[in-house]
Structures are given as C-alpha cells and as structure tokens.
Amino acid sequence: MTHQAPALTPEQKKELNEIALQIISPGKGILAADESVGSMAKRLTQIGVENTEENRRFYRQILMTADDRVKTFIGGVIFFHETLYQATDDGTPFINIIKERNIVAGIKVDKGVVPLAGTNGESTTQGLDGLAERCAQYKKDGADFAKWRCVLKISATTPSALAILENANVLARYASICQQNGIVPIVEPEILPDGEHDLKKCQYVTEKVLGAVYKALSDHHIYLEGTLLKPNMVTPGHSCPTKYSPEEIATATVTALRRTVPPAVPGVTFLSGGQSEEEATINLNAINKCPLPKPWALTFSFGRALQASALNAWGGEKDNMQAAQDVFMKRAEVNSLASLGKYEPSIEPSTEGEGEGEGEGAANQSLYIENHAY
Amino acid sequence: MSPQVSLSPEQKEELATIANQIVAGGKGILAADESVGTMGKRLKNIEVENTDENRRAFRQLLFSTEGEMADCIGGIIFFHETLFQSTDDGIPFTQLVKDKGIVVGIKVDKGVVPLSGTDGETVTQGLDGLHERCAQYSKAGAQFAKWRSVLKIGDNCPSPQAIRANAEVLARYASICQQNGLVPIVEPEILPDGAHDLHRCQYVTEKVLSAVFKALNEHNVYLEGTLLKPNMVTPGHCCVTKFTHEEIGMATVTALHRTIPPAVPGICFLSGGQSEEDSSLNLNAVNLCPLSKPWRLTFSFGRALQASALTAWAGKDENIALGQEAFLQRAKINSLSSKGEYIPSGDTSEASNFTLYAQNYIY
C-alpha cells in the first residue's frame, strides 16, 4: 500500500461536514424536487396538466414560495438542472429564495440508468463524463450538495454481484468528484420495492448492497463525514402477501443500517420509493422510535411522498396555489415530526383549511410505479 | 441472492448475550493465551524455566485472584493447554473462572505463515478442522474464541493481497465459530513497528478495518455476536514525533467511527507492546474522545495486564500474593479506563512504564 495522498484538505473536510450537518439539522429533511422532464411528464399527466417548461416552473414555484414555516422542516432541496436556473413570476431566482431561508440547494447530477449487458435487466447509472466541470459550475451557481441515484432490484437472480459491484463503484466515483468540488454527495443505492419478496429478503439484500457501497467509498477515499446516505427503507416487496407493521419495518431498517453504516456518516435521508405519503411518514416515525442505538440522523428525502397531495390540490389551477402550499406544508411538518419520532397520526397538525377530503385521499394513495425510473 | 438461514434466532441471541457479557460496563479481557514459545520468552525475562508446571502456576496466580478481579475482567482467553489445566486443588481452570462469572475464551489460530510474493507479509492458518475443534472447545466450556491476523506498515505494506487474504481468513474463522456457539473475537493487528506517524497508522487502520468488515458482510457473520480486537492507532515505534494520549484517542476513534458498524457490541483493544501505563492512558483517552462511540471500548490485554505481575511473582511461591496484587491493580485501572474514569496518581510500578515492545512481535 502506498502512502496516503490526502484527497481533501482539513478546510475542505470542514466545509463538507458543515454542509451535511446543516441539511440534516434536527427536525429537518430534504425535499426531492429533482424530477427529470420525463418524470414530471408522468406527474403532470396524472392531474391533466401539459408538460411545458412554464408549467414545471410554475409548479416548482408553488413549492419554493411556501411560507416561512418551511424553514423549520426543510434543510435541503434537490433541484433538477433546468429548475436551478428558473425564477419566480417576479424574477427572483429559485435558488435565492431557498438560500435566503438557510435551506441548502442541491442538484441531481446523474444522467439516468443504462443497461448492464449479460444481466437479468439490471442497470448502472451514467453521468461521470465531465462531472468535475459540471460540479464546479453548480458550486459557483449556488449548489452545495448533489444527488446520484443508482437502482437495484430483487428477484430470484438479482441483484447480481456485478450489479452491486458496478453501482457501488460508480457511486464512489461520483462521490469522490463531488467532494473535490466542495459538494456534499448524497449516495443513493435504491433497491426497488418491486417483487413478491418478504421483509427479511429486502433486509438481507440491503445489508449486502450497503456493505458493498461502504467498501467502495472506503476504497475511493471518500470522507464519510461529508456525505449523506439516501437508501430505501427496508420493506416487503410490493406484491408480497404478508403484511408487516411499521415497527417491523423500522426494526428491519435500523438493523440493516446498524450492520453496515459507520457512525461517521452524519445522516441517513430515506427515499419514499412509492410508499404513500402517510405510510412513508409513519414508517419514518417508527424508525426514529426504534429502541436500537442509532448514531446517525434518520430523516427524509422525499419526492412523491412530499408532493402528491400538493400536486392534486393544485390540479393546474393558479387559484389553487395557496391550497397546494398548505397541503405541502402539512406533509413537510408531519415528516419533520416523524424525523424526531414525534409524529402522532391521530393529531392533525393545524392547516389553513380542513383538507379532509382530497388531501387525505392522496396521502394514503400508493405512489408505486412499476420499475420506477426517473 | 438468497438469505439462507445461517443462524437461528436462538443461536443469534446466545452469541449476542455472550458478547455483551464479556464487555459489560467496566469489564475487559485478560489475554492469557500465550503459546508455549511465547510464555518461554516471558518466563525467561524473570529467569523462570519454561515448564508445564510453571506455566500452570502463573496462570493459576492470575485466575485465582480474588475480589474485584471479577468486576474488571469479563473474559479470559486461554491457550489450548491451559484449558485443560487445574488448580493445585484439582479445580479445572475453566470452572474456577466460570464460577467468578467470567467467560472462558480460547485461542484457535495456528500462527502466521508467509505470503509468497510479498515483502515479508503473512496470513494466519488454522482453518483445517476448525469446525470440529470449536465443537470440542465449546464442550470444554469455552464461549468465545480469538484469532490473530497480522499486518505491518512499510513502503509496500500492507499490500492489497495481504489485506484481502487476512480479512478473508478472519471472516471464515468467524463464520465457523458462530456455527458452534462461540463468539469470534476478530483481531486484525497492525504492528507498531516502523517510523511512520500517527496519520499513516490511522489511514492504514481505516483501510484494513473496511476490508475486514466487507469480508464479514460477505460471509454472513452476525455482527451483534462478534467482538473486534484492533490495534489502537498509534505512531510507529521509531517515529520521531511524539503524540499525546488525546491525539491517539482521537485518531483511534476516528478510524473506528469510519469503519465499524454500530451493530458490533464491543471493541477490545490489544496493547501491542505499549507499556502497561500507556495502554491504560490511551484507552482512557479513547473513552474520553467526544466523537459518538456506539460500541463499548475496552481492553483485551496480555502483556499490559501481566508485566508487573510477572515481575512481582518472579516464579516464587511466597510472591504469589504480590503478583496477584500487581495484576489486580492493572485490572482495576483498565476497568476505569474503559469508562474514561482513570486519573493516574503517579503510583504505578516501574514495570508499568517499561515499554513492552518486542520487534516484529509474534506469539
């Protein structure tokens, strides 16, 4: 083994660690608003809205301009490239609004999945070409963290050793490049919920995948204190006939993390992965109430699970903006409580109006999309 | 990929219970598993002949220490021969120890062998028939085992090959132990030989531990039923720069922080040639380190618990009480250190400060 050639100076390390800690300050989580153009198409189609740049801008504006309470609940927002350079109706760049509220701006930097030949429909994620230059630019433009999503799936033959190795490696390369450019990498090795497998199987696979991810991060000299992990919660497959309680899901999730995630990682920000809004919140809450010792923050990085009700409430009508914001704020608040283990489903947090009808329905509606790719 | 059940819930619970019992608040491990050859060196230092009987007599001195010894020592690692020895009154050592509530452990490796094509690096042997041996040891009263792999720091070391080979063999050993109800203590020792500084040792320790835990993950080892026995992160023995106990504590905990999953219940440091007093002060500093430490951080000391006792005994029956007192004193101090509560009073014996470093140390 050769002598260590330090990848980062003490100052660089300090900056990365401070950014990470700011994002996951107690009670805060991440709004994943980084849906690609294609993904936004699906969202907007569901509410009968045309997928134009303007409609995407308008919709993101709804989220960005929600009132100040959002500061207490949201530590970071993940942008899609286009959105990072968009502004409100009166010309205020979204990124300025975010930063003024001490919310950290993040950027999705991967370029989607591509097939791994010779596997049973598995993939890796591309986006490393020119990543250093892109990160440098994003940092200049105000982003302080990034996100890269890798995807694995469970079946009789998957995830294969190759898929695990390759995705872990590409995540580590991405993380390394980010840190060189002052950007905190969120490492996302998503294991899809598709399938009939039970909770145990998901836990087993999650332990194997995370074990490989952290070995790769170590091999690539990643400064763990300046990263965040965005894993799936450990859940049964979507077609699994057995039902599990939130406590069982929480125990399986926390056990898997305890066996694989070193304490140096400041925070784990779960993806919602097609769980309904309410399910995701209840599970996050159960995770935080799990009695096993948990040396990392355990919070949310939700896309669909923060936005589904808001999208429905908006329905493409300008006049519904306030209603949409109220509903978004409600999800942000309950998830904030859940990240502290303080969410009680029977107690409805106060909102401007009674959103019993539509809001409730959307909150419990499964957001599962088969073989989900952004 | 399929989760074959490698351990039943009952087996897992038993392993986790034993592991936790060994490192329970304020307790650590007495490593009394010196091979015959190594005991030879110890006894030569005090001019005592290396006979069966003398080795038995010294272990008897240690194991029959009364009083607070059992509050400080959660487990004792035996050498094979010792597991079948008894006191003067015919009480088996295993029983003597168990009756004090101390868990019996057994060294199961068979020493290091060279890795060809490397710069003097080694891998540890002992897997052949290990399954049967573990079953036997379990019957004989052992509840945990220990296996020592060795790595060293040099211009070309540790090589990726040596790291991988030793991590692999540690994982195989651990897997076999757990199948037989024995908690495996996983010991990837990085020798302190060399002129490297604290940071180099930290870097190497992080790489080695990461490889070890990857191997344990791949071999489906149940982490909650294991213990780790690493080196503390220290500068090399010929390093010209001096580092404080706090720096050693911080470097050590940082390395662990970056590599050890919280599921591991306890980390029991080897003393590796540090003097008795330095080992205790460094363990204390480790426990005072402000970083989060979700595992117990305690000791598994051989020389650092026994040096003064050996000197005080000097092979003479009339010195047994003195020897036991010296041992008990180190045990109590290390118990305090394992809680970050040790405040040195300057009352330590000369032997405590004498460096126990032996070049290129092999048992």
mmCIF file of C-alpha atoms in Angstrom, chain A residues 35-37 40-41 44 50-61 80 82-83 86 94 314:
data_model
loop_
_atom_site.group_PDB
_atom_site.id
_atom_site.type_symbol
_atom_site.label_atom_id
_atom_site.label_comp_id
_atom_site.label_asym_id
_atom_site.label_seq_id
_atom_site.Cartn_x
_atom_site.Cartn_y
_atom_site.Cartn_z
ATOM 1 C CA GLU A 35 -37.799 15.060 -11.203
ATOM 2 C CA SER A 36 -36.494 14.970 -14.753
ATOM 3 C CA VAL A 37 -38.576 16.350 -17.611
ATOM 4 C CA MET A 40 -42.551 15.458 -14.439
ATOM 5 C CA ALA A 41 -44.498 14.453 -17.539
ATOM 6 C CA LEU A 44 -48.475 16.338 -14.680
ATOM 7 C CA GLU A 50 -49.474 19.807 -20.036
ATOM 8 C CA ASN A 51 -45.754 19.151 -19.526
ATOM 9 C CA THR A 52 -44.356 22.539 -20.538
ATOM 10 C CA GLU A 53 -41.349 24.325 -19.129
ATOM 11 C CA GLU A 54 -43.673 27.021 -17.812
ATOM 12 C CA ASN A 55 -45.925 24.544 -16.048
ATOM 13 C CA ARG A 56 -42.922 22.883 -14.461
ATOM 14 C CA ARG A 57 -41.627 26.281 -13.409
ATOM 15 C CA PHE A 58 -44.983 27.302 -12.022
ATOM 16 C CA TYR A 59 -45.348 24.098 -10.083
ATOM 17 C CA ARG A 60 -41.865 24.322 -8.558
ATOM 18 C CA GLN A 61 -42.649 27.938 -7.707
ATOM 19 C CA PHE A 80 -33.199 19.313 -11.480
ATOM 20 C CA GLU A 82 -33.459 23.279 -15.501
ATOM 21 C CA THR A 83 -35.007 24.350 -12.210
ATOM 22 C CA GLN A 86 -35.532 29.246 -13.089
ATOM 23 C CA PHE A 94 -35.465 29.983 -7.024
ATOM 24 C CA TRP A 314 -53.018 22.425 -7.427
#
